mmCIF file of C-alpha atoms in Angstrom:
data_model
loop_
_atom_site.group_PDB
_atom_site.id
_atom_site.type_symbol
_atom_site.label_atom_id
_atom_site.label_comp_id
_atom_site.label_asym_id
_atom_site.label_seq_id
_atom_site.Cartn_x
_atom_site.Cartn_y
_atom_site.Cartn_z
ATOM 1 C CA MET B 1468 100.743 85.651 96.039
ATOM 2 C CA THR B 1469 100.999 83.071 98.241
ATOM 3 C CA ARG B 1470 102.190 81.060 100.612
ATOM 4 C CA THR B 1471 100.299 76.707 97.825
ATOM 5 C CA ASP B 1472 103.791 74.529 97.694
ATOM 6 C CA PRO B 1473 105.432 75.643 94.094
ATOM 7 C CA ILE B 1474 105.682 73.549 90.806
ATOM 8 C CA ARG B 1475 108.775 71.343 90.964
ATOM 9 C CA PHE B 1476 110.501 69.111 88.342
ATOM 10 C CA ALA B 1477 114.268 67.632 87.413
ATOM 11 C CA GLY B 1478 116.150 70.204 86.193
ATOM 12 C CA ALA B 1479 114.717 73.782 87.049
ATOM 13 C CA PRO B 1480 116.841 76.195 88.151
ATOM 14 C CA ARG B 1481 116.696 76.909 91.909
ATOM 15 C CA THR B 1482 117.813 80.557 91.414
ATOM 16 C CA ALA B 1483 116.835 83.607 89.762
ATOM 17 C CA MET B 1484 118.568 87.486 88.641
ATOM 18 C CA VAL B 1485 114.918 89.995 88.532
ATOM 19 C CA LEU B 1486 116.888 93.159 87.515
ATOM 20 C CA ALA B 1487 114.731 95.676 88.505
ATOM 21 C CA ALA B 1488 117.221 98.862 89.263
ATOM 22 C CA GLY B 1489 116.530 100.718 86.175
ATOM 23 C CA LEU B 1490 115.790 104.477 86.156
ATOM 24 C CA GLY B 1491 112.720 104.194 84.293
ATOM 25 C CA THR B 1492 112.842 107.117 81.842
ATOM 26 C CA ARG B 1493 110.157 106.430 79.195
ATOM 27 C CA MET B 1494 107.440 105.688 82.051
ATOM 28 C CA ARG B 1495 108.230 108.547 82.809
ATOM 29 C CA PRO B 1496 106.308 110.672 85.524
ATOM 30 C CA LEU B 1497 104.962 107.536 86.447
ATOM 31 C CA THR B 1498 109.144 106.904 87.608
ATOM 32 C CA GLU B 1499 109.575 110.519 89.466
ATOM 33 C CA THR B 1500 108.339 109.315 92.565
ATOM 34 C CA ARG B 1501 108.652 105.451 92.830
ATOM 35 C CA PRO B 1502 110.863 102.819 90.757
ATOM 36 C CA LYS B 1503 109.543 101.322 87.522
ATOM 37 C CA PRO B 1504 109.105 97.428 89.172
ATOM 38 C CA LEU B 1505 106.498 99.082 91.879
ATOM 39 C CA VAL B 1506 104.852 100.891 88.983
ATOM 40 C CA GLU B 1507 100.884 99.299 89.068
ATOM 41 C CA VAL B 1508 98.984 96.540 86.441
ATOM 42 C CA ALA B 1509 95.775 95.645 87.811
ATOM 43 C CA ASP B 1510 97.227 97.115 90.829
ATOM 44 C CA ARG B 1511 99.449 94.351 91.327
ATOM 45 C CA PRO B 1512 103.222 96.342 91.092
ATOM 46 C CA LEU B 1513 105.251 95.041 88.374
ATOM 47 C CA ILE B 1514 107.249 93.302 89.795
ATOM 48 C CA ASP B 1515 104.774 90.872 91.627
ATOM 49 C CA TRP B 1516 103.835 89.506 88.730
ATOM 50 C CA THR B 1517 107.737 88.706 86.849
ATOM 51 C CA LEU B 1518 107.978 86.902 91.089
ATOM 52 C CA ASP B 1519 104.435 84.556 89.805
ATOM 53 C CA ARG B 1520 106.258 83.541 87.586
ATOM 54 C CA LEU B 1521 109.375 82.082 89.090
ATOM 55 C CA THR B 1522 108.306 80.959 92.410
ATOM 56 C CA GLU B 1523 105.039 78.949 89.978
ATOM 57 C CA THR B 1524 108.313 76.973 88.376
ATOM 58 C CA GLY B 1525 110.316 75.989 91.608
ATOM 59 C CA VAL B 1526 112.804 78.437 92.068
ATOM 60 C CA ARG B 1527 113.801 78.690 96.176
ATOM 61 C CA ARG B 1528 116.015 81.843 96.327
ATOM 62 C CA ILE B 1529 116.101 85.201 94.438
ATOM 63 C CA VAL B 1530 117.883 88.186 93.752
ATOM 64 C CA VAL B 1531 116.441 91.417 92.536
ATOM 65 C CA ASN B 1532 119.071 94.826 92.122
ATOM 66 C CA THR B 1533 118.123 97.852 93.432
ATOM 67 C CA HIS B 1534 119.149 101.484 92.638
ATOM 68 C CA HIS B 1535 116.881 103.490 91.146
ATOM 69 C CA HIS B 1536 114.119 104.700 94.806
ATOM 70 C CA ALA B 1537 116.099 101.738 96.062
ATOM 71 C CA GLU B 1538 114.326 102.114 100.147
ATOM 72 C CA GLN B 1539 111.359 101.859 98.076
ATOM 73 C CA MET B 1540 112.151 98.530 96.748
ATOM 74 C CA ARG B 1541 113.174 96.939 99.939
ATOM 75 C CA ALA B 1542 110.179 98.100 101.703
ATOM 76 C CA HIS B 1543 107.864 96.059 99.214
ATOM 77 C CA LEU B 1544 110.836 93.626 99.498
ATOM 78 C CA ASP B 1545 109.784 93.055 102.759
ATOM 79 C CA ALA B 1546 106.473 93.260 102.209
ATOM 80 C CA VAL B 1547 106.605 90.767 99.811
ATOM 81 C CA ARG B 1548 108.600 87.904 101.975
ATOM 82 C CA PRO B 1549 105.780 86.737 104.077
ATOM 83 C CA ARG B 1550 103.413 85.984 100.882
ATOM 84 C CA LEU B 1551 105.983 83.938 99.307
ATOM 85 C CA PRO B 1552 105.605 80.056 98.946
ATOM 86 C CA ALA B 1553 106.729 78.495 101.913
ATOM 87 C CA GLY B 1554 111.355 78.612 101.799
ATOM 88 C CA VAL B 1555 111.846 81.006 99.130
ATOM 89 C CA GLU B 1556 114.721 83.119 99.862
ATOM 90 C CA LEU B 1557 114.063 87.091 98.762
ATOM 91 C CA LEU B 1558 117.649 88.806 98.357
ATOM 92 C CA GLU B 1559 118.238 92.392 97.595
ATOM 93 C CA SER B 1560 121.919 93.439 95.431
ATOM 94 C CA HIS B 1561 121.297 97.076 95.809
ATOM 95 C CA GLU B 1562 123.323 99.118 93.623
ATOM 96 C CA GLU B 1563 125.114 102.119 94.364
ATOM 97 C CA ASP B 1564 126.184 103.085 90.601
ATOM 98 C CA LEU B 1565 124.437 101.619 87.460
ATOM 99 C CA LEU B 1566 125.662 98.330 86.304
ATOM 100 C CA GLU B 1567 123.242 97.863 83.397
ATOM 101 C CA THR B 1568 121.691 94.263 82.960
ATOM 102 C CA GLY B 1569 125.261 92.316 82.349
ATOM 103 C CA GLY B 1570 126.998 93.991 85.248
ATOM 104 C CA GLY B 1571 124.123 93.878 87.320
ATOM 105 C CA VAL B 1572 123.992 89.748 86.999
ATOM 106 C CA ALA B 1573 127.774 89.525 87.230
ATOM 107 C CA LYS B 1574 127.132 90.941 90.881
ATOM 108 C CA ALA B 1575 125.295 88.579 91.703
ATOM 109 C CA LEU B 1576 126.709 85.801 90.907
ATOM 110 C CA PRO B 1577 127.419 83.827 94.562
ATOM 111 C CA TRP B 1578 123.727 84.314 95.298
ATOM 112 C CA LEU B 1579 123.307 83.097 92.305
ATOM 113 C CA GLY B 1580 125.833 79.162 92.458
ATOM 114 C CA ASP B 1581 126.985 77.460 89.999
ATOM 115 C CA ALA B 1582 123.570 75.808 88.283
ATOM 116 C CA PRO B 1583 122.096 77.449 85.646
ATOM 117 C CA PHE B 1584 119.261 80.481 87.077
ATOM 118 C CA PHE B 1585 116.401 82.410 85.854
ATOM 119 C CA VAL B 1586 116.771 86.305 85.001
ATOM 120 C CA SER B 1587 113.990 88.210 83.775
ATOM 121 C CA ASN B 1588 113.545 91.633 84.114
ATOM 122 C CA ALA B 1589 110.803 93.824 85.654
ATOM 123 C CA ASP B 1590 109.562 95.719 82.784
ATOM 124 C CA GLN B 1591 106.776 92.792 81.271
ATOM 125 C CA LEU B 1592 104.398 91.180 81.349
ATOM 126 C CA LEU B 1593 104.270 87.273 80.385
ATOM 127 C CA LEU B 1594 101.426 85.778 80.874
ATOM 128 C CA ASN B 1595 101.242 81.686 80.983
ATOM 129 C CA GLY B 1596 99.464 80.208 78.281
ATOM 130 C CA PRO B 1597 99.087 76.461 78.321
ATOM 131 C CA ARG B 1598 102.350 76.203 80.905
ATOM 132 C CA PRO B 1599 103.961 78.410 83.042
ATOM 133 C CA ALA B 1600 106.328 80.287 81.101
ATOM 134 C CA ALA B 1601 108.859 79.434 83.628
ATOM 135 C CA GLU B 1602 108.164 75.750 82.829
ATOM 136 C CA VAL B 1603 108.639 75.999 79.034
ATOM 137 C CA LEU B 1604 112.577 77.323 79.355
ATOM 138 C CA ALA B 1605 112.938 74.983 82.057
ATOM 139 C CA ARG B 1606 112.217 71.867 80.392
ATOM 140 C CA ALA B 1607 113.808 73.397 76.828
ATOM 141 C CA PHE B 1608 117.242 74.433 78.902
ATOM 142 C CA ASP B 1609 120.043 71.756 77.599
ATOM 143 C CA ALA B 1610 123.305 72.899 79.612
ATOM 144 C CA GLY B 1611 125.676 70.898 76.486
ATOM 145 C CA ARG B 1612 124.558 73.006 73.300
ATOM 146 C CA MET B 1613 123.175 75.757 76.040
ATOM 147 C CA ASP B 1614 125.311 79.483 77.212
ATOM 148 C CA ALA B 1615 121.714 81.184 77.414
ATOM 149 C CA LEU B 1616 118.228 80.164 76.691
ATOM 150 C CA LEU B 1617 115.878 82.545 75.615
ATOM 151 C CA LEU B 1618 111.846 83.029 75.965
ATOM 152 C CA LEU B 1619 111.041 84.803 72.496
ATOM 153 C CA VAL B 1620 107.421 86.265 71.706
ATOM 154 C CA PRO B 1621 106.483 86.403 68.548
ATOM 155 C CA MET B 1622 106.752 89.728 67.042
ATOM 156 C CA PRO B 1623 102.293 89.798 66.073
ATOM 157 C CA TYR B 1624 101.426 88.762 69.565
ATOM 158 C CA ALA B 1625 105.304 91.048 70.782
ATOM 159 C CA LEU B 1626 101.533 93.496 72.501
ATOM 160 C CA SER B 1627 102.893 97.409 72.516
ATOM 161 C CA VAL B 1628 105.523 96.514 70.618
ATOM 162 C CA GLY B 1629 106.443 97.730 67.047
ATOM 163 C CA GLY B 1630 109.850 97.905 64.803
ATOM 164 C CA THR B 1631 111.471 95.182 63.536
ATOM 165 C CA GLY B 1632 112.026 92.235 65.958
ATOM 166 C CA ASP B 1633 115.432 91.348 68.053
ATOM 167 C CA PHE B 1634 116.296 87.333 67.045
ATOM 168 C CA VAL B 1635 116.224 84.592 63.488
ATOM 169 C CA MET B 1636 116.063 81.112 64.961
ATOM 170 C CA ASP B 1637 116.581 77.956 62.834
ATOM 171 C CA GLN B 1638 115.314 74.908 63.574
ATOM 172 C CA THR B 1639 117.468 73.411 66.145
ATOM 173 C CA GLY B 1640 116.460 76.742 68.190
ATOM 174 C CA ARG B 1641 119.842 78.038 67.377
ATOM 175 C CA LEU B 1642 120.085 82.320 67.186
ATOM 176 C CA ARG B 1643 121.298 85.290 65.695
ATOM 177 C CA ARG B 1644 120.573 89.087 65.556
ATOM 178 C CA ARG B 1645 118.794 90.342 62.383
ATOM 179 C CA ARG B 1646 120.312 90.638 60.161
ATOM 180 C CA GLU B 1647 120.537 95.604 59.240
ATOM 181 C CA ARG B 1648 117.139 95.857 56.725
ATOM 182 C CA GLU B 1649 115.598 92.525 57.635
ATOM 183 C CA VAL B 1650 113.157 91.538 59.562
ATOM 184 C CA ALA B 1651 113.011 88.969 62.286
ATOM 185 C CA PRO B 1652 110.456 86.963 63.591
ATOM 186 C CA PHE B 1653 110.492 86.696 67.082
ATOM 187 C CA LEU B 1654 111.059 89.279 69.915
ATOM 188 C CA TYR B 1655 114.041 89.025 73.024
ATOM 189 C CA SER B 1656 110.901 88.726 76.172
ATOM 190 C CA GLY B 1657 113.403 89.538 78.827
ATOM 191 C CA LEU B 1658 112.427 86.411 80.607
ATOM 192 C CA GLN B 1659 115.827 83.845 79.734
ATOM 193 C CA ILE B 1660 117.947 81.103 81.939
ATOM 194 C CA LEU B 1661 122.061 81.741 82.268
ATOM 195 C CA SER B 1662 124.330 79.112 83.032
ATOM 196 C CA PRO B 1663 127.427 80.747 84.643
ATOM 197 C CA ALA B 1664 129.902 79.637 81.487
ATOM 198 C CA LEU B 1665 128.627 82.616 79.976
ATOM 199 C CA PHE B 1666 130.178 85.112 82.500
ATOM 200 C CA GLU B 1667 134.021 83.373 82.466
ATOM 201 C CA ASP B 1668 135.882 86.426 81.488
ATOM 202 C CA ALA B 1669 132.620 88.891 81.436
ATOM 203 C CA PRO B 1670 134.755 92.620 81.971
ATOM 204 C CA ALA B 1671 134.965 94.182 85.248
ATOM 205 C CA GLY B 1672 131.919 97.054 86.539
ATOM 206 C CA LYS B 1673 129.447 97.938 83.717
ATOM 207 C CA PHE B 1674 127.920 96.261 80.254
ATOM 208 C CA SER B 1675 125.102 94.782 79.064
ATOM 209 C CA LEU B 1676 124.515 90.812 78.523
ATOM 210 C CA ASN B 1677 123.699 92.075 75.251
ATOM 211 C CA LEU B 1678 127.640 91.978 74.939
ATOM 212 C CA LEU B 1679 127.196 87.604 75.857
ATOM 213 C CA PHE B 1680 124.760 87.036 74.352
ATOM 214 C CA ASP B 1681 126.600 88.187 70.697
ATOM 215 C CA ARG B 1682 129.645 85.906 71.991
ATOM 216 C CA ALA B 1683 127.235 83.182 72.956
ATOM 217 C CA ILE B 1684 125.927 83.699 69.654
ATOM 218 C CA GLU B 1685 129.800 83.144 67.753
ATOM 219 C CA ARG B 1686 129.788 79.615 69.900
ATOM 220 C CA GLU B 1687 126.782 79.200 69.015
ATOM 221 C CA ARG B 1688 125.373 78.686 72.445
ATOM 222 C CA LEU B 1689 122.621 81.201 72.028
ATOM 223 C CA TYR B 1690 118.960 79.751 71.704
ATOM 224 C CA GLY B 1691 116.189 80.822 72.608
ATOM 225 C CA VAL B 1692 112.038 78.664 72.817
ATOM 226 C CA VAL B 1693 109.051 80.430 71.452
ATOM 227 C CA HIS B 1694 106.532 81.959 74.926
ATOM 228 C CA ASP B 1695 102.217 80.110 74.459
ATOM 229 C CA GLY B 1696 101.079 82.775 76.847
ATOM 230 C CA ALA B 1697 100.672 86.856 76.122
ATOM 231 C CA PHE B 1698 102.695 89.629 76.777
ATOM 232 C CA VAL B 1699 103.611 93.326 77.190
ATOM 233 C CA ALA B 1700 105.876 94.884 77.545
ATOM 234 C CA VAL B 1701 105.178 97.668 79.530
ATOM 235 C CA GLY B 1702 107.459 100.187 78.964
ATOM 236 C CA THR B 1703 106.059 103.071 79.076
ATOM 237 C CA PRO B 1704 102.240 104.509 80.298
ATOM 238 C CA ASP B 1705 100.245 103.196 76.951
ATOM 239 C CA ALA B 1706 101.814 100.292 77.874
ATOM 240 C CA VAL B 1707 101.073 100.006 81.408
ATOM 241 C CA ARG B 1708 97.121 100.912 80.514
ATOM 242 C CA LEU B 1709 97.043 98.134 78.265
ATOM 243 C CA ALA B 1710 98.461 95.803 80.302
ATOM 244 C CA ASP B 1711 95.741 96.867 82.663
ATOM 245 C CA ARG B 1712 93.098 95.596 79.716
ATOM 246 C CA VAL B 1713 94.877 92.818 79.136
ATOM 247 C CA VAL B 1714 95.633 90.811 82.430
ATOM 248 C CA ARG B 1715 91.641 91.933 83.412
ATOM 249 C CA GLY B 1716 91.001 89.534 80.229
ATOM 250 C CA ARG B 1717 92.676 86.948 81.681
ATOM 251 C CA TYR B 1718 93.984 87.185 84.727
ATOM 252 C CA ASP B 1719 96.311 84.094 86.203
ATOM 253 C CA ARG B 1720 98.443 85.303 88.751
ATOM 254 C CA ILE B 1721 99.251 82.290 91.633
ATOM 255 C CA GLY B 1722 96.594 81.785 94.392
#
């Protein structure tokens, strides 16, 4: 990351949350002595790839939650701040007890503001296609119709991931869950735009974002847009090695 002027366009979210507090059990032994977001792909911590995807679209405030080896994450955030684009604020939301994805975002809502915001996992590798991945999301988001817009990956292009997919999308972009014994064409990438309205009447404490996604599906307000670049779900040591090979064939970070 370098201190360059980010891409800006009207309507893009200016705040973001990075989910970085998990234990990374599937990544062991790599996560026994460090948090998963600090596992390196192509000599860069995973979280730095995530910060690239957010800052290149003009995000001005990023909240990162911490728990597992929090002192290491805190030290890394301190080291990253001077290399971010000018004016970008990087905050920590520490969790003494893990709150899961939904609870972690809910805790950070006072920093995220009252407009739609990005949320990203820190354990995926997104390489841009013709346009920055976060920009693809932001240009497709419509607060009048959507409580959440998820960046989706076609299953044949979801490197390191098997299985039967997550979502089916209709011609308008509206999503539903994969039904039992059904193969869904799209995988949830871990990058999304969420409206604060999604968290109205959310439970207190620990809960998954999936609970809010299901509520949005019931209201016909969960939508998706398709990622047009490379994607690797970096959840295991084998996936780290795969992501490293992918990146070294196409290295598109900022700076």
